[in-house]
XYZ file of C-alpha atoms in Angstrom:
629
model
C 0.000 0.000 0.000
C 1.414 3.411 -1.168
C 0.580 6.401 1.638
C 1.078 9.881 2.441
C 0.587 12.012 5.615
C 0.860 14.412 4.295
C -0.930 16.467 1.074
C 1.338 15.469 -1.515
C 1.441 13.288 -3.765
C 1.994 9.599 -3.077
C 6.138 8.506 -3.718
C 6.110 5.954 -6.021
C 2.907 6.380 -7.543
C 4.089 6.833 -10.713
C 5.322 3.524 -10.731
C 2.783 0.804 -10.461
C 0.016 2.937 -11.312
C 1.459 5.020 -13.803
C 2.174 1.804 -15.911
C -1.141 -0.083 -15.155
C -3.173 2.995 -16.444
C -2.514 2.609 -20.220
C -5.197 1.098 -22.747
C -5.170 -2.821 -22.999
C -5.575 -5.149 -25.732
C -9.162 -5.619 -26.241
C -10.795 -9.199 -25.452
C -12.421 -11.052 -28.544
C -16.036 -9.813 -26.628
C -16.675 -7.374 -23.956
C -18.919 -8.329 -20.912
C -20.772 -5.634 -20.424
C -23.042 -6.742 -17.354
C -22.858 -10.264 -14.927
C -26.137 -12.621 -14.882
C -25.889 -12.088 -11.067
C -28.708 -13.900 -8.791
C -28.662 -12.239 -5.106
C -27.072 -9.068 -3.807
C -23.879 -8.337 -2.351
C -25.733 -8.605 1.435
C -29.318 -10.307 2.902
C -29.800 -6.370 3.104
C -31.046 -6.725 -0.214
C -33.945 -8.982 -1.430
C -32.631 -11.622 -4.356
C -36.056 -10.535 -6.338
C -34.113 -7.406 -7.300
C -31.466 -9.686 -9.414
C -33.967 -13.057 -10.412
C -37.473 -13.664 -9.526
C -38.378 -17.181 -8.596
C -41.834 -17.265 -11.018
C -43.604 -20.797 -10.158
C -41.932 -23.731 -8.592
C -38.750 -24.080 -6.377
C -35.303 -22.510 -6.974
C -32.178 -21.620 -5.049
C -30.460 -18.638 -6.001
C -26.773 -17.989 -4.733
C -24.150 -15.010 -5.997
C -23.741 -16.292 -9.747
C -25.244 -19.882 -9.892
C -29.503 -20.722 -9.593
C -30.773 -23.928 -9.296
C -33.908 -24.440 -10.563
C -35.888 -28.216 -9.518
C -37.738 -29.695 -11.707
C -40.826 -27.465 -12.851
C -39.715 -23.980 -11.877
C -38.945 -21.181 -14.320
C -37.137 -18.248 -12.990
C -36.632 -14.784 -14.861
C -34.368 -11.886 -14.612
C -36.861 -9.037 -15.494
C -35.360 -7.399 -12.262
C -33.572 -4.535 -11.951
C -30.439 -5.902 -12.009
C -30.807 -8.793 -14.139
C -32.146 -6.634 -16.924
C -29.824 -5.749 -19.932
C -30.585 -1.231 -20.443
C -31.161 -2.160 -24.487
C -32.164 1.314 -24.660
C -29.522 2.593 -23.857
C -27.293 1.004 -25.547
C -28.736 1.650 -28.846
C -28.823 5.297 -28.196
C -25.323 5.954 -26.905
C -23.028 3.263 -27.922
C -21.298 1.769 -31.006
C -23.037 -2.039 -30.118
C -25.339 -3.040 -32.551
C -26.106 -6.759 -31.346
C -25.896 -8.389 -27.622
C -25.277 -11.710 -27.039
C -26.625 -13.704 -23.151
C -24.471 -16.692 -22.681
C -24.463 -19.025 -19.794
C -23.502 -22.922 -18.394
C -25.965 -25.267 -17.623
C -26.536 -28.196 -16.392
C -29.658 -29.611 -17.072
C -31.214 -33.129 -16.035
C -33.798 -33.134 -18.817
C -35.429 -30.961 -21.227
C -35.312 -26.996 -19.829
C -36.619 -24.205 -22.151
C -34.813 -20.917 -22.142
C -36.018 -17.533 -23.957
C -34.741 -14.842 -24.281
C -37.060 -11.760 -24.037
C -37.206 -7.759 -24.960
C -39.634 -4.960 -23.738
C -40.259 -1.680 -25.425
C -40.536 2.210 -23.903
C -44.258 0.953 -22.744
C -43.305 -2.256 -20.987
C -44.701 -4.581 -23.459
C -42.948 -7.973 -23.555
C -42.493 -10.257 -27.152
C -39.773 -13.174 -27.274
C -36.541 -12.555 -29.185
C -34.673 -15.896 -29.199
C -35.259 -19.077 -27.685
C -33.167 -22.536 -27.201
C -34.381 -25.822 -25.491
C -31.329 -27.440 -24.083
C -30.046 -30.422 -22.003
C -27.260 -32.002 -20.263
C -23.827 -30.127 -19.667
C -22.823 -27.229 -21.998
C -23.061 -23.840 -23.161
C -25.676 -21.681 -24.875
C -26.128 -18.537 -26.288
C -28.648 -16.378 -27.494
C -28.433 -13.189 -29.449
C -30.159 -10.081 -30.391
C -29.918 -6.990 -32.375
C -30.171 -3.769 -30.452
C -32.469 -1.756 -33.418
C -36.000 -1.410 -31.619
C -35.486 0.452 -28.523
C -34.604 3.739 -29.316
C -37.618 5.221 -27.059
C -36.843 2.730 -24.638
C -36.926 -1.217 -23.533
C -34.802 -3.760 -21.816
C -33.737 -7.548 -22.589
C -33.751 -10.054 -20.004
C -33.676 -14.026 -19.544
C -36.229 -16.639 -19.092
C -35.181 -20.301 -17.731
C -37.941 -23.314 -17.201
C -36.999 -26.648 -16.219
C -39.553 -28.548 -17.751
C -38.325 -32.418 -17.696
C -35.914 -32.083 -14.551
C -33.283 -30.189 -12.992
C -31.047 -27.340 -14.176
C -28.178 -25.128 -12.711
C -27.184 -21.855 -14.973
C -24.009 -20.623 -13.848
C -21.237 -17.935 -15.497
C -24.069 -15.800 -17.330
C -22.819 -13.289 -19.186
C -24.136 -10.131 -21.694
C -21.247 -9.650 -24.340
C -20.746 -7.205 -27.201
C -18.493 -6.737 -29.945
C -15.254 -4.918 -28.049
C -13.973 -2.091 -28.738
C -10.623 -1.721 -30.684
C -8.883 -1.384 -26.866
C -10.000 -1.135 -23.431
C -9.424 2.271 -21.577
C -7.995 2.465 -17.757
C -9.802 3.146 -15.209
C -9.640 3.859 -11.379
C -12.101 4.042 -8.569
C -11.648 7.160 -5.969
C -13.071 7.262 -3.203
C -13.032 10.260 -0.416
C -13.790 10.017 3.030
C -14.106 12.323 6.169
C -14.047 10.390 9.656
C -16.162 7.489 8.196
C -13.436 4.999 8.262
C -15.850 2.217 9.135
C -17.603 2.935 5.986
C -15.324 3.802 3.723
C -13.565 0.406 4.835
C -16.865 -1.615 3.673
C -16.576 0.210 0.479
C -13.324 -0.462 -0.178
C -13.500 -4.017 0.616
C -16.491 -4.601 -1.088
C -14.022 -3.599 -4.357
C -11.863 -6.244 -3.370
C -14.007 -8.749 -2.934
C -14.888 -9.244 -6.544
C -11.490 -10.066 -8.635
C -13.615 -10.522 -12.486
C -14.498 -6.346 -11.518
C -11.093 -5.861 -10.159
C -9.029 -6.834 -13.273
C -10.835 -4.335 -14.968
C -9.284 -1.447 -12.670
C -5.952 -0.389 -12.658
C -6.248 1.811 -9.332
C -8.252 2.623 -6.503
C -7.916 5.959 -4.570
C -8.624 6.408 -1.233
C -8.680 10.824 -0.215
C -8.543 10.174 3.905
C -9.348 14.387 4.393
C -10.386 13.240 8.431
C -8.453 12.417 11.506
C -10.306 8.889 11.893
C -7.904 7.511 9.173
C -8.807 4.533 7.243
C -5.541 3.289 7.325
C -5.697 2.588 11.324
C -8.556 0.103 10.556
C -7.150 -3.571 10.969
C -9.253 -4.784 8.282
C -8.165 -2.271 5.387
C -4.596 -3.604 5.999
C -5.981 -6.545 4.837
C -7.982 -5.020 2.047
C -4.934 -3.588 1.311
C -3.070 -6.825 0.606
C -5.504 -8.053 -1.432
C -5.365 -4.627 -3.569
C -1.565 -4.299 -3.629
C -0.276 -2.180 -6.208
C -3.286 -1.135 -7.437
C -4.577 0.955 -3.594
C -3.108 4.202 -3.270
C -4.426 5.752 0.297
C -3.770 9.752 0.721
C -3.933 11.644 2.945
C -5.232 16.017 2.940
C -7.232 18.418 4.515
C -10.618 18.552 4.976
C -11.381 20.080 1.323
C -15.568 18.410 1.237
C -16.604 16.152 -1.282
C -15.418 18.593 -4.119
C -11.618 18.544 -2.601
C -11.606 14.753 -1.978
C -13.146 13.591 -5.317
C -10.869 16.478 -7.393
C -8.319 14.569 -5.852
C -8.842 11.547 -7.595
C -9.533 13.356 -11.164
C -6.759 15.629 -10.448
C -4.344 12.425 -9.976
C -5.538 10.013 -13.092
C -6.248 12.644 -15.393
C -2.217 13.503 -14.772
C -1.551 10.014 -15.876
C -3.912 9.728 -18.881
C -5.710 11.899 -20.978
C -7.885 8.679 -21.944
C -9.277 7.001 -18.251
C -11.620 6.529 -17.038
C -12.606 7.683 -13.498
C -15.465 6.086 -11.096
C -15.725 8.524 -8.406
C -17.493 6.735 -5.385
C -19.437 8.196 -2.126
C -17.369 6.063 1.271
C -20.744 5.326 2.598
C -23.143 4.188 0.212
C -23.888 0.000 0.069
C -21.146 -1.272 -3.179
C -22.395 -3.375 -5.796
C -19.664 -4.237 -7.560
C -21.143 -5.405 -10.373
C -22.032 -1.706 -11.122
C -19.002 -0.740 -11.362
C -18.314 -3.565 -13.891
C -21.722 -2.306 -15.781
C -20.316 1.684 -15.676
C -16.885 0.674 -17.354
C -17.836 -1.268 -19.931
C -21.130 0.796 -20.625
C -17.894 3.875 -21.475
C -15.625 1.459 -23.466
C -18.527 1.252 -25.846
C -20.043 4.852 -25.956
C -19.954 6.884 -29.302
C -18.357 9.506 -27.619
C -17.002 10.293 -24.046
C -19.868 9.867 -21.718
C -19.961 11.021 -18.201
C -21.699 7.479 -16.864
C -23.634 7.404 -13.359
C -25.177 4.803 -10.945
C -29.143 5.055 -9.943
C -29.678 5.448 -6.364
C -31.321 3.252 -4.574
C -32.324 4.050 -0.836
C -29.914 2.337 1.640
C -32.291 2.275 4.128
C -35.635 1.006 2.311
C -33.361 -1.065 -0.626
C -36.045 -2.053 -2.770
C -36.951 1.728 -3.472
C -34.801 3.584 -6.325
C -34.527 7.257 -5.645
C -34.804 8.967 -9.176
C -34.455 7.474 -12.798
C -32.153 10.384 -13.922
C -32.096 14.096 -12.426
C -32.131 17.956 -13.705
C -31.463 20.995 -12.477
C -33.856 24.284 -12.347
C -31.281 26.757 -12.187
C -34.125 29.720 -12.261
C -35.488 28.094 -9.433
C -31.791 26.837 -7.790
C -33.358 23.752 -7.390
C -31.561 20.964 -7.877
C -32.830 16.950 -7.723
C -35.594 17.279 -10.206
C -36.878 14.586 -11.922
C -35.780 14.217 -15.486
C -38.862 13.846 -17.819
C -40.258 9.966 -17.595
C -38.090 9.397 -14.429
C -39.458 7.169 -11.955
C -38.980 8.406 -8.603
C -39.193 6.795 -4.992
C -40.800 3.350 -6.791
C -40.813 0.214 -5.420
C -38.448 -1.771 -7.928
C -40.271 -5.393 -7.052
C -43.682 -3.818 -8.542
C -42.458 -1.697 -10.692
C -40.283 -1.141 -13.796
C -38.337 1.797 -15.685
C -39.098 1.197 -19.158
C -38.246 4.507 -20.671
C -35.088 5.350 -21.795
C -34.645 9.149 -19.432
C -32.200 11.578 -20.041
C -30.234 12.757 -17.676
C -28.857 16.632 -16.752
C -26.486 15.684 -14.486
C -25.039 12.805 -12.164
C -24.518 12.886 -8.429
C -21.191 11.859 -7.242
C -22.551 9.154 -5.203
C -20.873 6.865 -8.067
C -20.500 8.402 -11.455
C -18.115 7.822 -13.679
C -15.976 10.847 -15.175
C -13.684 10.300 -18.735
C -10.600 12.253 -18.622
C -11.286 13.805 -21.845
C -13.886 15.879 -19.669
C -11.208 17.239 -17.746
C -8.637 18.298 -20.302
C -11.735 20.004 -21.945
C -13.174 21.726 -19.366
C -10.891 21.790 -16.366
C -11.348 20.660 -13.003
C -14.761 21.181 -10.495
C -14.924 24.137 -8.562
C -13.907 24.429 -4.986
C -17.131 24.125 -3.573
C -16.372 22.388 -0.815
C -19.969 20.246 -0.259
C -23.117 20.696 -2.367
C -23.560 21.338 -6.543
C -20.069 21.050 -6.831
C -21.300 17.380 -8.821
C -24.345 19.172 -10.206
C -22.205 22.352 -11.779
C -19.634 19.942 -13.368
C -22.228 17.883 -14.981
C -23.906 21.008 -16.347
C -20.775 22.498 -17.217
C -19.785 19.085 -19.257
C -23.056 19.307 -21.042
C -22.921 22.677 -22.338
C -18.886 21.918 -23.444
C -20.663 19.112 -25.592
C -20.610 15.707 -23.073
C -23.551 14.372 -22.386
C -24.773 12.346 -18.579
C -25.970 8.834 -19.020
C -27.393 7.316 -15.686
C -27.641 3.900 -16.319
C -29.878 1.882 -15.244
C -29.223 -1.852 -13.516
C -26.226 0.169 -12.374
C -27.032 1.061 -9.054
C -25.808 1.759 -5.234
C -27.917 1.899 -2.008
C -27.132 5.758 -0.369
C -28.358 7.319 2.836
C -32.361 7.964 2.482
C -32.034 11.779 1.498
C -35.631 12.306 3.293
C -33.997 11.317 6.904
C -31.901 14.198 6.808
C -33.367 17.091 8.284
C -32.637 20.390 6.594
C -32.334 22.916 9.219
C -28.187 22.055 8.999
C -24.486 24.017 7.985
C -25.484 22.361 4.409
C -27.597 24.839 3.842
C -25.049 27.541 3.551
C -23.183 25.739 1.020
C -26.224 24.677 -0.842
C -27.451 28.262 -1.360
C -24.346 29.782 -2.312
C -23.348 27.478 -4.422
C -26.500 27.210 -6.352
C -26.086 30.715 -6.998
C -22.412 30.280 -8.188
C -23.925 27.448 -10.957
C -26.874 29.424 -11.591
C -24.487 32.486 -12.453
C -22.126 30.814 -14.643
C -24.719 28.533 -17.032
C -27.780 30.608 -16.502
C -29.667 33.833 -17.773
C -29.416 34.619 -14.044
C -32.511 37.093 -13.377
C -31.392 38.653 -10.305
C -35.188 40.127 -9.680
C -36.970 37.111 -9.898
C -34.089 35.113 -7.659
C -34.432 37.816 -4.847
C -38.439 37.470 -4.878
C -37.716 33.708 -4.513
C -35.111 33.377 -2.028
C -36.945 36.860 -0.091
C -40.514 34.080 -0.054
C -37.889 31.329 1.123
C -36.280 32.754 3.973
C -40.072 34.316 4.847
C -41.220 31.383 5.198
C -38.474 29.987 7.775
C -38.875 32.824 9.331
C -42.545 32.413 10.064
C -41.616 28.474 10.814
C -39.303 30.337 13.936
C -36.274 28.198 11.878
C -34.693 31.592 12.271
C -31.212 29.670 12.444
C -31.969 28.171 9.243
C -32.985 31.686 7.821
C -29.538 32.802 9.256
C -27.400 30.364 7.258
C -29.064 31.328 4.073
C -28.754 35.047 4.503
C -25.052 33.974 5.385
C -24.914 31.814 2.025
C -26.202 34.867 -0.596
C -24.350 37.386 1.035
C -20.768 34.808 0.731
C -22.230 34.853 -2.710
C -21.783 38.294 -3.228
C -18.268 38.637 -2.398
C -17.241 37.181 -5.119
C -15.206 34.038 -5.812
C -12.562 34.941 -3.373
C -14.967 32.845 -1.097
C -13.501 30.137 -2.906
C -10.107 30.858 -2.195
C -9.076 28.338 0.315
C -11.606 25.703 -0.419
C -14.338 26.299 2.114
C -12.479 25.158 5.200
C -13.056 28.843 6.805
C -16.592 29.364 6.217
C -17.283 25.452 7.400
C -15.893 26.836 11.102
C -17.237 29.772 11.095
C -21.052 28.935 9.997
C -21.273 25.811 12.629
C -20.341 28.404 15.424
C -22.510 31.248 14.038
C -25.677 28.677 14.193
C -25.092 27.897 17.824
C -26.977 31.164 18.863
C -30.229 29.601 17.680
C -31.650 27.269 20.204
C -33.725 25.834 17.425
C -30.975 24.114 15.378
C -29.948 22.093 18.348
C -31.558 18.358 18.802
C -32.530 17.275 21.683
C -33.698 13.386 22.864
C -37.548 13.407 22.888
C -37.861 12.637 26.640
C -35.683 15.533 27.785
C -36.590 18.316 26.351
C -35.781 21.842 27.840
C -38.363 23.773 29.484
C -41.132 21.558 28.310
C -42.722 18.344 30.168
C -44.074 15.508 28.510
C -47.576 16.080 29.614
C -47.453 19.628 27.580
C -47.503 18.055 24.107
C -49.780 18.130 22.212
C -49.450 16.677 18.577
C -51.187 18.568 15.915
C -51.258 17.543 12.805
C -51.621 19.586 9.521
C -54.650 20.023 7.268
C -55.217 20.659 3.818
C -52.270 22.538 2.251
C -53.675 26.247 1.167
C -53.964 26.940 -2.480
C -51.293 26.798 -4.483
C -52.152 30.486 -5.870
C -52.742 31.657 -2.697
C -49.854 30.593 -0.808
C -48.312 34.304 -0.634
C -51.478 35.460 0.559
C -51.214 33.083 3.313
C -47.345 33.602 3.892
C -48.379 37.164 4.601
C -51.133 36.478 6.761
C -48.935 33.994 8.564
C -46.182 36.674 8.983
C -48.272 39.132 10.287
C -50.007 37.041 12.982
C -46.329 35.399 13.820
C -45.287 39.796 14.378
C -48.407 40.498 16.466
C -48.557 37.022 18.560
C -51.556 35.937 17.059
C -50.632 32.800 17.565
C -52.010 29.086 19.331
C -50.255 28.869 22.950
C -49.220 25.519 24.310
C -46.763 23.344 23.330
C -47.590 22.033 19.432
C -46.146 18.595 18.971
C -45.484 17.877 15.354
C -44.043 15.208 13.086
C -41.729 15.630 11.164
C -44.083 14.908 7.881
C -46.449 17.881 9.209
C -43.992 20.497 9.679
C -44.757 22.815 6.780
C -44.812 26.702 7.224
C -48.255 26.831 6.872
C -49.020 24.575 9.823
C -45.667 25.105 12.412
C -46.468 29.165 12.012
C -49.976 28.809 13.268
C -48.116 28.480 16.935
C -46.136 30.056 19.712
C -44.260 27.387 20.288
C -43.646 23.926 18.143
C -41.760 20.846 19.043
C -40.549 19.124 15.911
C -39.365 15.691 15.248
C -36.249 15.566 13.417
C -35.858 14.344 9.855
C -33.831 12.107 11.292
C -36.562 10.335 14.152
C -33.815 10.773 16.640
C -34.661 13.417 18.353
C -36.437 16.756 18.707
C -36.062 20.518 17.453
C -38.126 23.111 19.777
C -38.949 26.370 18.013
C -40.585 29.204 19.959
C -41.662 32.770 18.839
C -38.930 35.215 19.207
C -39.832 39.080 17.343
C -36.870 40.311 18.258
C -34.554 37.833 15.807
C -37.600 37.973 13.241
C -37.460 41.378 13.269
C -33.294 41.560 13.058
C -33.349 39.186 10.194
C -36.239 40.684 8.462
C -34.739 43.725 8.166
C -31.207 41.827 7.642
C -33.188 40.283 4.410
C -34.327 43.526 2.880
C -30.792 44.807 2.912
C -29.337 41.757 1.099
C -32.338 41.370 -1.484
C -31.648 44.935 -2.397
C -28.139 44.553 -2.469
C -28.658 41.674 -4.316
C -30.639 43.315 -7.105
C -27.873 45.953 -7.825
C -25.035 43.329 -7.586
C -25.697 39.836 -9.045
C -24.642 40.641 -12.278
C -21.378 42.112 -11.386
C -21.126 38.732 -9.299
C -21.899 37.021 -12.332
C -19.265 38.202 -14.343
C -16.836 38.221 -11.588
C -17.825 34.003 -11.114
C -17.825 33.663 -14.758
C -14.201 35.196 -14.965
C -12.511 33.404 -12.275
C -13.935 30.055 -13.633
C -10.989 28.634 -15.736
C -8.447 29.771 -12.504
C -10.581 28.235 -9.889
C -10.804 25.214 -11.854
C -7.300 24.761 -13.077
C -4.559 22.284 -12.207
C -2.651 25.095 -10.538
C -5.522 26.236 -8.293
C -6.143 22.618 -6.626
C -2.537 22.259 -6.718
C -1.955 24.761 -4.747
C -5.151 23.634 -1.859
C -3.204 20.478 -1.772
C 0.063 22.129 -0.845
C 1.801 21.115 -3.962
């Protein structure tokens, strides 16, 4: 294992890793996705990679058994082949399903294709028997709107075991490099189970040359017993460093910053520490980019770690005139059940998050390096900015990794600083940027925490446009400052501190009182009601007691109706308690209407500033110099 304490580069990297990431010779096929039949932990239900359809069947890691009667299928997300996609973005004109079997009789095996509606018809079948191989085949020239292929296996005279199942393609003329970087910030435990999860599959491994690991914490990775011996296992190929805390921007630039050095031609598979690996979807990403017409930046789904059948979004957008960022692309599927229910559309995506997307190097000598954000859009402006320099987002799908349920995090947090200002950065450098329609939204926004009494969550925002404001020398030293500074500032508002549910400060048990919301007001009337709700909030017209509310029922509307509101966390681990206080309103009201106006007269002398600064914040030089080099 190759390490540094310190924020250079590694010694010796240049070595091993400097010689393993060159192209290689090309096999005679590609494999381009595993037939695998359970997931990487009992976390996960096996009907998400084969789906036991009559009879009895045993389904391990990459073998099923199948007794005599059964017929099993892999129209599951993971045991679907993304025809659509293929057709649309990549050279691959046919696919070819092979497998072993052994087979105690007559078995019947099909091989079947969907279109953009979900309609099924049969594409190839075989009837086979005894010990052997077969293969089925199918051109890729009907599912341009959308469609998968998947595999169909009866045994109808006896027994049969499938094992080594395998989607192929014609390969390209070579195979690019590629590396895996991962970055980290005290969740050694974590990023451990990532990393190991790597190195448990060698037929993913060979395809990697390298795997980063950016330890920016003081919990390192490296003290963990069990990465020494992930380590091993990696060798050559691990290469653990070591920097400041830089945020997700810092520790994943690191890993683009390193392999683009190396070669202009990788490809990089930048991974969150604490999502739930498949490996296979790593194997699916890489091959999916040996085979595109063009460099494609190539993302993972999300699927939600903590309900795993559920996938998160089909592929996302941004709304840049509305800074909103998470939107569902047009014919996603969002929060779905993936045991009831299928993406059949092919969706187009804006942008990938960084939970496990997969970057080309090409993007980088083209359009530099990401910003230094520090946390939040830094993953959303890069994919934007890749777009408009001409590279398009795939998210694929049956390429996908459990993350943390975003809906358990509460929002009343430091994020919000970052998120803010840095949706205004992105929003200034790839949009119109309409300064007086952004100030009426964000002046609504901050209204309507302030009416909530969130007045620490008001506070951060105010804190985030006016950072914006000053201009990308925010950005100077990677956000470490502001990170300090923002935490402390929030301290003076009771109401961003959690408490446990049974002790909570000032207020007995017996006081609460949950109330639950009614019917949201109408839509066109909503500033009519935030108005109302202000004034009432200014002149205490307000329900005493002690509110109790979920977390589910805390919108403006309903938490503003009262003098005082205890709030479950997003979280369910505890409690927020927000009480009336006019004098803060009235400080940060007036705090507000300074900024908007402010705003209005200087967004578009940010803008320029942001758009100026761009190719020097995102240069070589500029990270090198974060990283002490």
């Amino acid at each position: 294992m190759k390490e540094s304490t310190s924020v250079a580069p590694v010694d010796g990297s240049t070595a091993a890793v400097r010689s393993a990431l060159t192209e290689h010779r090309a096999p005679d096929r590609l494999v381009v996705a595993r037939g695998l039949f359970t997931g990487p932990t009992t976390r996960v239900k096996d009907d998400l990679y084969a789906k036991i359809v009559r009879g009895r069947a045993h389904r391990e890691r990459d073998v099923l058994h199948l007794e005599k009667g059964a017929k099993v299928e892999t129209d599951t997300y993971f045991g679907r082949f993304p025809a659509s996609y293929f057709q649309r973005w990549t050279s691959v004109a046919e696919v070819t399903v092979g497998f072993r079997h052994e087979a105690a009789g007559r078995t019947e095996v099909a091989l079947r294709g969907s279109d953009s509606g979900g309609h099924s018809r049969v594409l190839a079948t075989a009837k086979i028997d005894g010990s052997g191989t077969t293969q089925l085949s199918a051109k890729l020239d009907t599912y341009l709107d959308g469609g998968s292929m998947w595999v169909e296996f009866a045994a109808v005279d006896g027994a049969l075991t499938v094992s080594e199942l395998e989607w192929t393609v014609a390969a390209p003329s070579v195979i690019r490099p590629a590396a895996i970087a991962i970055c980290t910030f005290n969740r050694a435990d974590d990023c451990v189970e990532t990393v190991s999860a790597i190195a448990s599959d060698p037929t993913m491994l060979s395809s990697i040359d390298a795997v980063y690991v950016v330890d920016q914490g003081n919990d390192y990775v490296s003290d963990r017993a069990r990465f020494t011996e992930v380590a091993e296992t990696l060798g050559d190929k691990l290469v653990y460093l070591r920097q400041p805390n830089l945020g997700g921007a810092g520790g994943f630039t690191r890993g683009m910053y390193e392999v683009s050095a190396i070669n202009e031609h990788a490809n990089l598979i930048l991974m969150d520490d604490d999502i739930l690996c498949e490996p296979e979807s790593i194997l699916r990403m890489n091959a999916f980019e040996n085979v595109t017409t063009e460099p494609t930046l190539v993302g993972a789904q999300m699927l939600y770690l903590m309900n795993p059948d559920h996938l998160h979004v089909s592929a996302e957008e941004a709304d840049l005139t509305k800074l909103k960022a998470g939107r569902w692309a047009a014919g996603s599927r969002h929060d779905v059940n993936l045991l009831k229910k299928k993406q059949n559309k092919r969706v187009d995506a804006g942008y990938n998050a960084w939970w496990s997307c997969l970057i080309p190097a090409e993007v980088v000598a083209e359009i530099g390096l990401p910003l230094p954000m520090f946390f939040q859009w830094d993953d959303i402006e890069y994919g934007i900015r890749a777009r408009s320099a001409g590279f398009v987002t795939v998210t694929l799908p049956g390429a996908g990794v459990w993350h943390a349920d975003f809906h358990w995090k509460d929002r009343d947090d430091w994020a919000k600083y970052f998120s803010i200002r840095n949706s205004l950065i992105a929003a200034a450098l790839h949009s119109e940027f309409d300064a007086k329609s952004l100030s009426k939204m964000m002046t609504r926004e901050i209204t309507q925490y302030l009416v909530s009494m969130q007045y620490g969550l008001a506070y951060t925002m105010i804190r985030g446009i006016e950072d914006f404001l000053e201009g990308p020398s925010i950005l100077e030293d990677g956000g470490q400052a502001v990170l300090a500074s923002i935490r402390e500032e929030r301290r003076r508002f009771p109401e961003t501190v959690k408490h446990p549910p049974t002790k909570i400060p000032g207020i007995r048990n017996s006081d609460l009182v949950t109330r639950f919301a009614g019917y949201e007001p109408d839509k066109n009337k909503l500033d009519i009601v935030l108005a109302k709700r202000a004034a009432y909030q200014w002149i205490g017209r307000t329900q005493r007691g002690v509110a109790n509310i979920p977390a589910a029922e805390a919108h403006w509307w309903h938490v503003s109706l009262f003098d005082t509101a205890v709030i479950t966390d997003a979280s369910q681990s505890g409690v927020r308690v927000r009480r009336r206080d006019k004098e803060t309103a009235r400080e940060l009201t007036a705090r507000t209407a300074k900024l908007m106006k402010r705003f209005r007269e200087d967004a578009s002398g940010a803008q320029r500033e942001y758009r100026d600064a761009l190719p020097r914040l995102a240069s070589r030089e500029n990270w090198a110099r974060l990283y002490g080099q």
